[in-house]
Structures are given as structure tokens and as C-alpha cells.
CSV table of C-alpha atoms in Angstrom, one decimal:
chain,number,residue,atom,x,y,z
C,1,MET,CA,-29.5,15.8,-25.8
C,2,SER,CA,-25.9,17.0,-25.0
C,3,VAL,CA,-22.9,15.9,-26.5
C,4,ILE,CA,-18.8,16.2,-26.3
C,5,HIS,CA,-17.4,17.3,-29.0
C,6,ILE,CA,-13.3,17.2,-28.2
C,7,GLN,CA,-10.7,18.2,-31.1
C,8,GLY,CA,-7.9,15.6,-30.0
C,9,LEU,CA,-3.7,15.4,-29.5
C,10,LYS,CA,-3.5,18.3,-26.9
C,11,SER,CA,-1.4,17.4,-23.9
C,12,LEU,CA,-2.1,18.1,-19.7
C,13,HIS,CA,-0.5,20.2,-18.0
C,14,GLY,CA,-2.2,22.7,-14.6
C,15,GLY,CA,-3.4,21.1,-11.7
C,16,ILE,CA,-7.3,20.9,-10.6
C,17,PRO,CA,-9.3,19.6,-7.5
C,18,ILE,CA,-11.0,16.4,-7.3
C,19,GLN,CA,-15.3,16.5,-6.3
C,20,GLY,CA,-16.2,14.5,-3.2
C,21,SER,CA,-16.8,11.2,-4.0
C,22,LYS,CA,-20.1,9.5,-5.5
C,23,ASN,CA,-20.0,5.8,-3.9
C,24,ALA,CA,-19.6,7.2,-0.8
C,25,VAL,CA,-21.4,10.3,-0.7
C,26,LEU,CA,-24.6,8.2,-1.8
C,27,PRO,CA,-24.6,5.7,1.3
C,28,LEU,CA,-24.5,8.6,3.3
C,29,MET,CA,-27.6,10.4,2.6
C,30,ALA,CA,-29.2,7.1,3.1
C,31,ALA,CA,-27.6,6.6,6.5
C,32,ALA,CA,-29.2,10.3,7.9
C,33,LEU,CA,-32.6,8.2,7.6
C,34,LEU,CA,-31.4,6.4,10.4
C,35,HIS,CA,-31.3,9.2,12.4
C,36,SER,CA,-34.3,11.4,14.3
C,37,GLY,CA,-31.9,15.6,14.0
C,38,THR,CA,-29.6,16.8,10.8
C,39,ILE,CA,-27.0,15.8,9.2
C,40,VAL,CA,-24.7,17.9,7.7
C,41,LEU,CA,-22.6,16.7,4.6
C,42,ARG,CA,-19.9,18.7,3.6
C,43,ASN,CA,-18.1,18.3,0.0
C,44,VAL,CA,-21.4,16.7,-1.6
C,45,PRO,CA,-20.4,16.4,-5.6
C,46,GLU,CA,-22.8,18.1,-7.3
C,47,ILE,CA,-24.1,15.0,-9.5
C,48,GLN,CA,-27.3,13.3,-11.1
C,49,ASP,CA,-26.8,10.6,-8.6
C,50,VAL,CA,-26.9,12.3,-5.5
C,51,PHE,CA,-30.0,15.3,-6.8
C,52,CYS,CA,-31.9,12.1,-7.5
C,53,MET,CA,-31.6,10.6,-3.6
C,54,LEU,CA,-32.6,14.0,-3.3
C,55,GLY,CA,-35.3,13.9,-4.4
C,56,ILE,CA,-35.9,10.4,-2.8
C,57,LEU,CA,-35.3,11.6,0.3
C,58,LYS,CA,-38.1,15.2,0.1
C,59,SER,CA,-40.6,12.5,-1.0
C,60,LEU,CA,-40.1,10.3,2.0
C,61,GLY,CA,-40.5,13.4,4.1
C,62,CYS,CA,-37.0,14.9,5.3
C,63,HIS,CA,-36.6,18.2,4.2
C,64,CYS,CA,-33.2,19.2,2.3
C,65,ILE,CA,-31.2,21.8,1.3
C,66,PHE,CA,-27.8,21.9,-1.0
C,67,LYS,CA,-25.7,24.7,-1.6
C,68,GLU,CA,-22.3,24.5,-2.2
C,69,HIS,CA,-21.1,21.4,-1.5
C,70,ASP,CA,-23.0,21.1,1.7
C,71,LEU,CA,-25.9,19.3,2.0
C,72,ILE,CA,-28.9,20.2,4.8
C,73,ILE,CA,-30.5,16.8,5.2
C,74,ASP,CA,-33.0,17.7,8.8
C,75,THR,CA,-35.0,13.8,8.5
C,76,ARG,CA,-37.5,14.5,12.1
C,77,ASN,CA,-40.5,14.5,9.3
C,78,LEU,CA,-39.7,11.3,8.2
C,79,ASP,CA,-43.0,9.4,7.7
C,80,GLN,CA,-43.1,8.4,4.1
C,81,ALA,CA,-41.5,4.5,3.8
C,82,SER,CA,-41.6,3.6,-0.1
C,83,ILE,CA,-40.1,5.3,-2.6
C,84,CYS,CA,-42.3,5.6,-6.2
C,85,HIS,CA,-41.1,3.4,-9.2
C,86,GLU,CA,-39.5,6.3,-11.6
C,87,GLN,CA,-37.1,7.1,-9.3
C,88,GLY,CA,-36.1,4.1,-8.1
C,89,LYS,CA,-35.3,3.0,-10.9
C,90,LYS,CA,-33.5,6.2,-11.9
C,91,MET,CA,-30.3,4.7,-9.7
C,92,ARG,CA,-28.7,1.7,-8.1
C,93,SER,CA,-27.7,3.3,-5.4
C,94,SER,CA,-32.2,3.3,-4.3
C,95,VAL,CA,-31.7,-0.2,-3.4
C,96,MET,CA,-29.8,1.1,0.0
C,97,LEU,CA,-32.9,2.5,1.3
C,98,LEU,CA,-33.3,-1.0,2.6
C,99,GLY,CA,-31.9,-0.6,5.5
C,100,PRO,CA,-32.4,2.6,7.0
C,101,LEU,CA,-36.0,2.6,6.6
C,102,LEU,CA,-36.9,-0.9,8.2
C,103,GLY,CA,-34.7,0.7,10.8
C,104,ARG,CA,-35.8,4.2,11.6
C,105,LEU,CA,-39.7,3.2,10.0
C,106,HIS,CA,-39.7,-0.4,10.0
C,107,LYS,CA,-41.3,-0.8,7.4
C,108,VAL,CA,-39.8,0.0,3.0
C,109,GLU,CA,-41.9,-0.3,-0.5
C,110,THR,CA,-39.7,0.2,-3.4
C,111,CYS,CA,-38.7,-1.6,-6.9
C,112,PHE,CA,-35.4,-3.7,-8.2
C,113,PRO,CA,-33.4,-0.8,-8.6
C,114,GLY,CA,-31.8,0.9,-12.5
C,115,GLY,CA,-28.9,2.4,-12.9
C,116,CYS,CA,-26.5,1.6,-15.7
C,117,SER,CA,-26.4,-1.5,-18.1
C,118,ILE,CA,-23.1,-3.2,-16.6
C,119,GLY,CA,-24.2,-6.7,-15.8
C,120,LYS,CA,-26.3,-8.5,-13.5
C,121,ARG,CA,-26.1,-7.0,-10.5
C,122,PRO,CA,-28.8,-9.1,-8.0
C,123,ILE,CA,-30.0,-7.8,-4.5
C,124,ASP,CA,-30.6,-11.4,-3.5
C,125,LEU,CA,-27.7,-10.9,-0.7
C,126,HIS,CA,-29.6,-8.0,0.6
C,127,LEU,CA,-33.3,-9.2,1.1
C,128,SER,CA,-31.2,-12.5,2.5
C,129,ALA,CA,-29.2,-10.9,4.9
C,130,LEU,CA,-32.2,-8.3,5.8
C,131,GLU,CA,-34.6,-11.6,6.6
C,132,LYS,CA,-31.9,-13.4,9.2
C,133,MET,CA,-32.1,-10.0,11.0
C,134,GLY,CA,-35.8,-10.3,11.5
C,135,ALA,CA,-37.2,-8.6,8.1
C,136,ARG,CA,-40.4,-10.3,6.2
C,137,ILE,CA,-39.9,-9.2,2.5
C,138,GLU,CA,-42.3,-9.6,-0.4
C,139,VAL,CA,-41.4,-9.9,-4.0
C,140,LYS,CA,-44.7,-9.7,-6.4
C,141,GLY,CA,-42.3,-8.5,-10.1
C,142,GLU,CA,-39.9,-5.8,-10.0
C,143,HIS,CA,-42.0,-4.5,-6.7
C,144,VAL,CA,-40.3,-5.4,-3.1
C,145,THR,CA,-42.4,-4.9,0.4
C,146,ALA,CA,-40.2,-5.3,3.6
C,147,TYR,CA,-41.4,-5.0,7.6
C,148,SER,CA,-40.1,-5.6,10.3
C,149,HIS,CA,-41.7,-5.0,14.2
C,150,LYS,CA,-38.1,-4.7,15.9
C,151,LEU,CA,-34.6,-5.5,13.8
C,152,HIS,CA,-32.2,-7.8,15.7
C,153,GLY,CA,-28.9,-9.0,14.7
C,154,ALA,CA,-27.5,-11.9,13.8
C,155,ASP,CA,-24.9,-13.8,11.8
C,156,ILE,CA,-24.2,-12.8,8.4
C,157,ARG,CA,-21.9,-14.7,6.1
C,158,LEU,CA,-21.9,-12.5,2.4
C,159,ALA,CA,-20.6,-15.2,-0.3
C,160,PHE,CA,-19.4,-12.3,-2.3
C,161,PRO,CA,-17.8,-9.2,-0.4
C,162,SER,CA,-20.9,-6.8,-2.0
C,163,VAL,CA,-20.4,-3.6,-1.3
C,164,GLY,CA,-24.4,-2.7,-1.3
C,165,ALA,CA,-25.2,-5.8,1.2
C,166,THR,CA,-22.1,-4.6,3.2
C,167,GLU,CA,-23.6,-0.6,3.7
C,168,ASN,CA,-27.5,-2.2,4.0
C,169,ILE,CA,-26.6,-4.5,6.7
C,170,LEU,CA,-24.0,-2.6,8.8
C,171,MET,CA,-26.7,0.5,8.2
C,172,ALA,CA,-30.0,-1.9,8.9
C,173,ALA,CA,-28.0,-3.7,12.2
C,174,VAL,CA,-27.2,-0.1,14.2
C,175,THR,CA,-30.9,0.3,15.4
C,176,ALA,CA,-31.3,-3.5,15.9
C,177,GLU,CA,-31.3,-5.5,18.6
C,178,GLY,CA,-28.5,-7.4,19.6
C,179,VAL,CA,-25.7,-7.6,17.8
C,180,THR,CA,-24.8,-8.6,13.8
C,181,ARG,CA,-21.8,-10.2,12.8
C,182,ILE,CA,-20.5,-9.5,8.5
C,183,TYR,CA,-18.5,-12.0,7.4
C,184,GLY,CA,-16.5,-11.3,4.6
C,185,ALA,CA,-17.6,-7.9,4.1
C,186,ALA,CA,-16.7,-5.9,1.7
C,187,ARG,CA,-13.3,-3.9,1.9
C,188,GLU,CA,-13.9,-1.4,-0.2
C,189,PRO,CA,-12.5,2.4,1.4
C,190,GLU,CA,-16.4,3.6,0.9
C,191,ILE,CA,-16.8,1.1,3.4
C,192,GLY,CA,-14.4,2.4,6.0
C,193,THR,CA,-15.6,6.3,5.5
C,194,LEU,CA,-19.8,4.9,6.2
C,195,CYS,CA,-18.1,2.5,9.2
C,196,GLN,CA,-16.6,6.3,10.3
C,197,PHE,CA,-20.0,8.5,9.9
C,198,LEU,CA,-22.3,6.0,11.9
C,199,SER,CA,-20.0,6.2,14.6
C,200,ALA,CA,-19.8,9.8,14.5
C,201,MET,CA,-23.3,9.3,14.6
C,202,GLY,CA,-23.0,7.4,17.7
C,203,ALA,CA,-22.7,4.0,16.0
C,204,ARG,CA,-19.9,1.0,18.1
C,205,ILE,CA,-18.3,-0.4,14.9
C,206,GLU,CA,-15.5,-3.0,15.7
C,207,GLY,CA,-13.2,-4.0,12.7
C,208,THR,CA,-13.4,-1.2,10.2
C,209,GLY,CA,-11.5,-1.6,6.9
C,210,SER,CA,-11.7,-5.6,7.6
C,211,SER,CA,-13.9,-8.2,6.2
C,212,PHE,CA,-15.2,-9.0,9.5
C,213,LEU,CA,-16.7,-6.3,11.2
C,214,THR,CA,-19.4,-6.4,14.2
C,215,VAL,CA,-21.8,-3.7,15.1
C,216,TYR,CA,-23.7,-3.1,17.9
C,217,GLY,CA,-27.1,-2.3,17.4
C,218,GLU,CA,-29.8,-0.1,19.5
C,219,ALA,CA,-27.1,2.9,19.4
C,220,SER,CA,-27.9,6.7,20.2
C,221,LEU,CA,-28.1,8.3,17.3
C,222,LYS,CA,-27.0,12.8,17.2
C,223,ASP,CA,-26.8,15.3,14.8
C,224,THR,CA,-22.8,15.3,13.0
C,225,THR,CA,-21.5,16.6,10.0
C,226,PHE,CA,-19.0,14.7,7.9
C,227,VAL,CA,-16.8,15.8,5.4
C,228,VAL,CA,-17.1,13.1,2.1
C,229,PRO,CA,-13.7,12.4,1.1
C,230,GLY,CA,-12.5,13.0,-2.5
C,231,ASP,CA,-13.7,10.5,-5.6
C,232,ARG,CA,-11.1,8.2,-5.7
C,233,ILE,CA,-12.9,7.0,-9.3
C,234,VAL,CA,-12.5,10.5,-11.3
C,235,ALA,CA,-8.4,10.9,-9.7
C,236,GLY,CA,-8.5,7.7,-11.5
C,237,THR,CA,-10.0,8.8,-14.4
C,238,TYR,CA,-7.8,12.1,-15.0
C,239,LEU,CA,-4.4,9.5,-14.3
C,240,GLY,CA,-5.6,7.8,-17.3
C,241,ALA,CA,-6.1,11.0,-19.3
C,242,VAL,CA,-2.9,11.8,-19.1
C,243,MET,CA,-1.7,8.8,-19.4
C,244,ALA,CA,-3.3,8.8,-23.0
C,245,VAL,CA,-2.3,11.7,-24.3
C,246,GLY,CA,1.0,13.1,-22.5
C,247,GLY,CA,1.3,15.8,-19.7
C,248,ASP,CA,2.1,17.4,-16.4
C,249,ILE,CA,-0.8,17.9,-14.0
C,250,CYS,CA,-1.7,17.8,-11.1
C,251,LEU,CA,-4.8,16.2,-8.5
C,252,SER,CA,-5.7,17.5,-5.2
C,253,GLY,CA,-8.0,16.9,-2.9
C,254,VAL,CA,-7.5,13.2,-3.3
C,255,PRO,CA,-7.1,9.8,-1.5
C,256,VAL,CA,-4.1,8.6,-2.2
C,257,ASP,CA,-3.7,6.1,0.3
C,258,HIS,CA,-7.0,4.2,-1.5
C,259,MET,CA,-5.9,4.2,-4.7
C,260,GLU,CA,-2.9,1.7,-4.7
C,261,GLY,CA,-3.9,-0.2,-6.9
C,262,THR,CA,-4.7,2.7,-9.3
C,263,LEU,CA,-0.6,4.2,-8.7
C,264,GLN,CA,0.7,0.9,-8.9
C,265,MET,CA,-0.9,0.4,-12.5
C,266,ALA,CA,-0.1,3.4,-13.3
C,267,ARG,CA,3.7,3.3,-12.8
C,268,GLU,CA,3.6,-0.2,-14.6
C,269,ALA,CA,2.3,2.2,-17.5
C,270,GLY,CA,5.4,4.6,-17.4
C,271,CYS,CA,3.2,7.4,-15.8
C,272,GLU,CA,5.7,9.2,-13.1
C,273,LEU,CA,3.9,10.4,-10.0
C,274,CYS,CA,5.0,12.5,-7.0
C,275,LEU,CA,2.1,11.6,-4.0
C,276,LYS,CA,1.4,14.3,-1.5
C,277,GLN,CA,-0.8,14.3,0.9
C,278,ASN,CA,-4.4,13.8,-0.6
C,279,GLN,CA,-1.7,15.2,-3.9
C,280,ILE,CA,-1.1,13.2,-7.3
C,281,GLN,CA,1.0,14.7,-9.6
C,282,ALA,CA,1.4,13.0,-12.2
C,283,ARG,CA,3.4,12.9,-15.8
C,284,MET,CA,4.1,11.3,-18.4
C,285,LYS,CA,6.8,11.6,-21.6
C,286,GLN,CA,5.8,9.1,-24.1
C,287,ARG,CA,2.8,6.7,-24.4
C,288,PRO,CA,2.1,4.2,-21.9
C,289,LEU,CA,4.0,0.3,-21.6
C,290,PRO,CA,1.7,-2.4,-22.1
C,291,PHE,CA,-0.2,-3.6,-19.2
C,292,LYS,CA,-1.8,-6.5,-17.5
C,293,LEU,CA,-4.7,-5.5,-15.7
C,294,ILE,CA,-7.3,-7.9,-13.3
C,295,THR,CA,-10.0,-6.6,-11.6
C,296,GLY,CA,-11.4,-7.5,-8.5
C,297,PRO,CA,-13.0,-6.1,-4.9
C,298,TYR,CA,-11.1,-4.0,-3.6
C,299,PRO,CA,-7.3,-3.9,-2.8
C,300,GLU,CA,-8.1,-5.6,-6.2
C,301,PHE,CA,-8.2,-3.6,-9.0
C,302,SER,CA,-11.8,-1.1,-9.3
C,303,THR,CA,-14.2,-2.1,-11.6
C,304,ASP,CA,-14.5,0.8,-12.4
C,305,LEU,CA,-11.3,2.1,-13.8
C,306,GLN,CA,-11.9,-0.3,-16.4
C,307,SER,CA,-13.6,1.1,-18.6
C,308,VAL,CA,-11.2,4.6,-18.2
C,309,MET,CA,-7.8,1.7,-18.2
C,310,LEU,CA,-9.3,0.4,-21.5
C,311,ALA,CA,-8.9,3.6,-23.0
C,312,VAL,CA,-5.5,3.4,-22.2
C,313,ALA,CA,-4.9,0.4,-23.5
C,314,SER,CA,-6.1,1.4,-26.7
C,315,VAL,CA,-2.8,3.8,-27.9
C,316,ALA,CA,-0.6,1.7,-25.0
C,317,GLN,CA,3.0,0.6,-27.5
C,318,GLY,CA,2.1,-3.3,-27.6
C,319,GLU,CA,-0.6,-5.9,-26.5
C,320,SER,CA,-2.5,-5.1,-22.9
C,321,CYS,CA,-4.4,-7.6,-21.3
C,322,ILE,CA,-7.4,-6.4,-18.9
C,323,GLN,CA,-9.7,-9.9,-17.3
C,324,GLU,CA,-12.9,-8.3,-15.7
C,325,ASN,CA,-14.1,-10.9,-12.5
C,326,VAL,CA,-17.2,-7.8,-11.5
C,327,PHE,CA,-19.4,-7.1,-14.0
C,328,GLU,CA,-19.3,-8.6,-17.1
C,329,GLY,CA,-21.7,-6.0,-19.0
C,330,ARG,CA,-18.0,-3.4,-18.7
C,331,PHE,CA,-16.6,-4.8,-21.7
C,332,ALA,CA,-19.5,-2.7,-23.9
C,333,THR,CA,-17.7,0.1,-23.8
C,334,ALA,CA,-15.4,-1.7,-26.3
C,335,GLN,CA,-17.5,-1.8,-29.0
C,336,GLU,CA,-17.2,2.4,-28.7
C,337,LEU,CA,-14.0,2.5,-28.8
C,338,ASN,CA,-13.2,0.1,-31.6
C,339,LYS,CA,-15.2,3.0,-33.7
C,340,LEU,CA,-12.3,5.6,-32.7
C,341,GLY,CA,-9.5,3.3,-34.1
C,342,ALA,CA,-8.6,1.1,-31.4
C,343,HIS,CA,-8.1,-2.6,-31.9
C,344,ILE,CA,-9.8,-4.3,-28.9
C,345,ILE,CA,-11.2,-8.2,-29.5
C,346,ILE,CA,-13.2,-9.8,-26.8
C,347,GLU,CA,-12.8,-13.6,-24.9
C,348,GLU,CA,-14.3,-15.1,-22.2
C,349,GLY,CA,-14.4,-12.1,-20.1
C,350,THR,CA,-10.6,-11.2,-20.9
C,351,ALA,CA,-9.8,-8.0,-23.2
C,352,LEU,CA,-6.8,-8.0,-26.1
C,353,VAL,CA,-5.9,-5.1,-26.8
C,354,THR,CA,-2.8,-3.9,-28.9
C,355,GLY,CA,-2.5,0.1,-29.0
C,356,GLY,CA,-2.0,2.4,-31.6
C,357,PHE,CA,-1.7,5.9,-31.5
C,358,PRO,CA,-3.9,8.4,-32.4
C,359,LEU,CA,-6.7,7.2,-32.3
C,360,ARG,CA,-9.3,8.5,-35.0
C,361,GLY,CA,-11.9,11.1,-34.1
C,362,SER,CA,-15.5,9.6,-35.1
C,363,THR,CA,-19.2,9.8,-33.3
C,364,VAL,CA,-20.0,7.5,-30.5
C,365,GLN,CA,-22.5,6.2,-27.4
C,366,ALA,CA,-21.7,6.0,-23.8
C,367,TRP,CA,-24.1,3.1,-22.8
C,368,ASP,CA,-22.6,3.7,-18.7
C,369,LEU,CA,-21.1,6.0,-16.6
C,370,ARG,CA,-17.8,4.9,-16.4
C,371,GLY,CA,-17.4,3.5,-20.2
C,372,GLY,CA,-19.3,7.4,-21.2
C,373,ALA,CA,-15.6,8.9,-18.8
C,374,ALA,CA,-13.5,6.3,-20.8
C,375,LEU,CA,-14.7,7.5,-24.6
C,376,VAL,CA,-13.8,10.7,-23.1
C,377,VAL,CA,-10.3,9.9,-22.5
C,378,ALA,CA,-10.2,7.9,-25.7
C,379,GLY,CA,-11.7,11.0,-27.3
C,380,LEU,CA,-8.6,12.8,-25.6
C,381,ALA,CA,-6.1,11.1,-27.9
C,382,ALA,CA,-8.0,10.6,-31.1
C,383,ASP,CA,-6.9,13.2,-34.2
C,384,GLY,CA,-10.1,14.9,-35.3
C,385,GLU,CA,-13.2,15.6,-33.7
C,386,SER,CA,-14.9,13.6,-31.9
C,387,ARG,CA,-18.4,13.2,-30.9
C,388,ILE,CA,-20.0,11.7,-27.4
C,389,HIS,CA,-23.6,10.8,-27.2
C,390,GLY,CA,-24.9,9.7,-23.4
C,391,TYR,CA,-24.0,12.6,-21.1
C,392,SER,CA,-26.8,12.1,-19.3
C,393,TYR,CA,-24.9,8.7,-18.1
C,394,ILE,CA,-21.4,10.7,-17.5
C,395,SER,CA,-23.2,13.0,-15.5
C,396,ARG,CA,-24.5,10.6,-13.0
C,397,GLY,CA,-20.6,11.0,-11.6
C,398,TYR,CA,-18.7,13.6,-12.9
C,399,GLU,CA,-20.0,17.2,-11.5
C,400,ASP,CA,-19.0,18.9,-14.9
C,401,ILE,CA,-15.7,16.6,-16.9
C,402,CYS,CA,-15.6,19.4,-19.6
C,403,ARG,CA,-15.1,22.0,-17.6
C,404,ASP,CA,-12.1,19.9,-15.0
C,405,LEU,CA,-9.7,18.7,-18.8
C,406,LYS,CA,-10.3,21.8,-20.0
C,407,ALA,CA,-8.4,24.1,-17.2
C,408,LEU,CA,-5.6,20.7,-17.7
C,409,GLY,CA,-5.7,22.0,-21.4
C,410,ALA,CA,-7.4,19.9,-23.4
C,411,SER,CA,-10.2,20.7,-26.2
C,412,LEU,CA,-13.6,20.1,-25.7
C,413,SER,CA,-17.1,21.7,-25.1
C,414,LEU,CA,-20.4,20.4,-24.2
C,415,GLU,CA,-23.8,21.4,-26.5
C,416,GLU,CA,-26.9,20.0,-27.0
C,417,ASP,CA,-27.4,18.2,-30.2
């Protein structure tokens, strides 16, 4: 198993490019199945979740070539509608194949998806929406089978703005008969990216960026080349790193327009920012100021960055308060941060963090993707050596977190235990 070794208390300086977005590219790969032809995706991150999705697409009959961040997906020989249990359990995003496979092959067999252990993430909204569109759903234990002679449009009202459910409905609606209206749709930037991609393929979608989407079905789709935007969560992670240890960095290839909540929080914590098109220059001259943070659906603060900011709060100049409203399991990272010398108390979905600098080097375990990144950030702000186990979680969403942070002057390495 790989372990990250960190020698802390080195400020960060320099510039790095930001990889393509994990949360954007996975639904694009799924949406490619709607079309019988060739899709080319550029700026695709070389991360484990992408490799896992590639494995699923190949098992379904697709021919895929992935080289130098360009991914070619030939879906003409798609002939399988069954996702094996082992593949489906590897990542949460396997659930988004429900809509495309129903739309293309009118059948799908899969299991309840896996991924990080960050709390309850039911797929009821996905299944109930597809049933309203004409699918027949059978659930036996962890196995899900869905059939449909022909999906049809429907008016769907989401009780919660679920990103995954919104994506599944969008993809299913593109080839369905008639018009689908989604009320209470998620507004995350990755939904907008999916709408742009589907539109480039030939779909007709109205309301992109809003909570009310209209999809006109039975679209005639075509071969498409599409560029994946930069990853706002990775950019926010490295912004959190410089906030924790100080320095002056430049991040390029960043979707600045999609990071308003993160940038506002960074300023409140004392980080000096200079924003240009697709670029963030960040300077941190002091320890972070204490802050209050509440997570929620976009445009509220992203739950994916909550763990990283928990690490930042651990070295702030006073008491910070972080409230988690999306995934209750996110605070599992607090216990590991406390091993590094943080002082975090969890009370009814809220973390009370008393900052102190520096933290102290220790051996800790990552239990999820973003929590692992948070532990790396905390290790940078710790005196002595830290060892971060659970690198397999981190590699699900970060191409090479050690490479990137070393390029900014941090002292860390990935070694086999």
C-alpha cells in the first residue's frame, strides 16, 4: 500500500496547472453511451475513477483509447447492459449509467454503487424519476434491474437538488419521447457542463444554470469533441494548502467563475487573491483568520471542500465553526486531524475548531477522497514528519497530489509501505 510521507512547515511558492474535473468528466463518459458513434474528450484527468469508468465502458462493448489526457470513446459496438457487481461497487459514479443505458439499450442491470464512506447517499431519487419516465425498476437486495420499451418525457420534481439524480434524468430525457421538465434541479457547474456537452451532441436543453431544466427528447445525436473544464475542487484544495502554510502560488486552468464561495471564504480567512481568466494568484502572509462555514448545494459552499477547510481551520488564529448540511460522514476526518494536533469538537452536525500552529507530525489514515486531501494539507502545516495512509482514496480524484505540491515547494513523497 502507498503512503504519503510529508515533512511539514515549508511555505508554498510557484505555479501549477489544474487537472480536468473529476466531477465533470464522469457524467460525460456516461453520456457518451447515448450516441452510436465516436466521442472525443480532452483534458481528461488521469485518476482512478476515470480508469474505473473506462473499465466499465469497455466491459459494455465500447472501444476506448486514453492517451495524454485525450479520451476517445467508440460506442458503436455497445451491446451489454449489465454492470458487474465488482465494478459498480468501486465508485459512486457507476449509478449515472442508469439513464444512458436505459435510453440506448432500454435495459440496465447494476448494483447499488460504492465509493467513499461519507454518509448516506441513497439512489431513491434516481429510481423514482426513471419510473416516472416509463422505466420498470426491480430491486433485490443490492441488485437493481431496470427495463423500458421506450422512455417518455415527464414532469419531475426533485425533493432535494441531487447532482447525480439531475444528471441521470438529463441523460435519460435526451432520447426519450416528448418533453421532460426537471423542477428543483441541482445547479452545480458540472450540471451546466453536462448540458453543454449534450447540446454539442445535438440535444435541445433549456434553462442551463437554473433549477428548472427542460429537455426536448428524441434528439438526433452526433460525434462530438469536448474539452473538460478544470477541477474546482482540486484548485480549492491547493488554495487551502497555501492558506495553511503560507506562501505565494499561481493556479492556472481554473474555472474561476465556479469558485465564488471558495474564493469568498479564502478572503475572509486573510488570503490575498488576484483573479484572471482561468487563473488564481493567492498570497498568504499570516495564519488564517477564524471563519464560519456552512455547506450546501451550489452556489453554497461545496461539501467536497469542507474537509480541506477543516484542516485550514485547525491552524487558524481563533475558533472557527463549520456546519455540514450535505453528507454527515464528512466529519470522520476530524478524528484523524486531531491525531495531528488539531482541536476539533463535533456537535450535532457542526465542527467547532480551535486553531493552533503548528500541528504535529503523526501517522493518520484517509477514509475518503476529500478527507485524504485534507490530511495532506494538515501534514504540510505540521512540525516533523507525517505519514498519510489510504492513498488509494486520494488517487480517485487527484492525478498526483505529491507531484503538484512538490512543484510548489512542499517536501513530500509517495512510498510503498
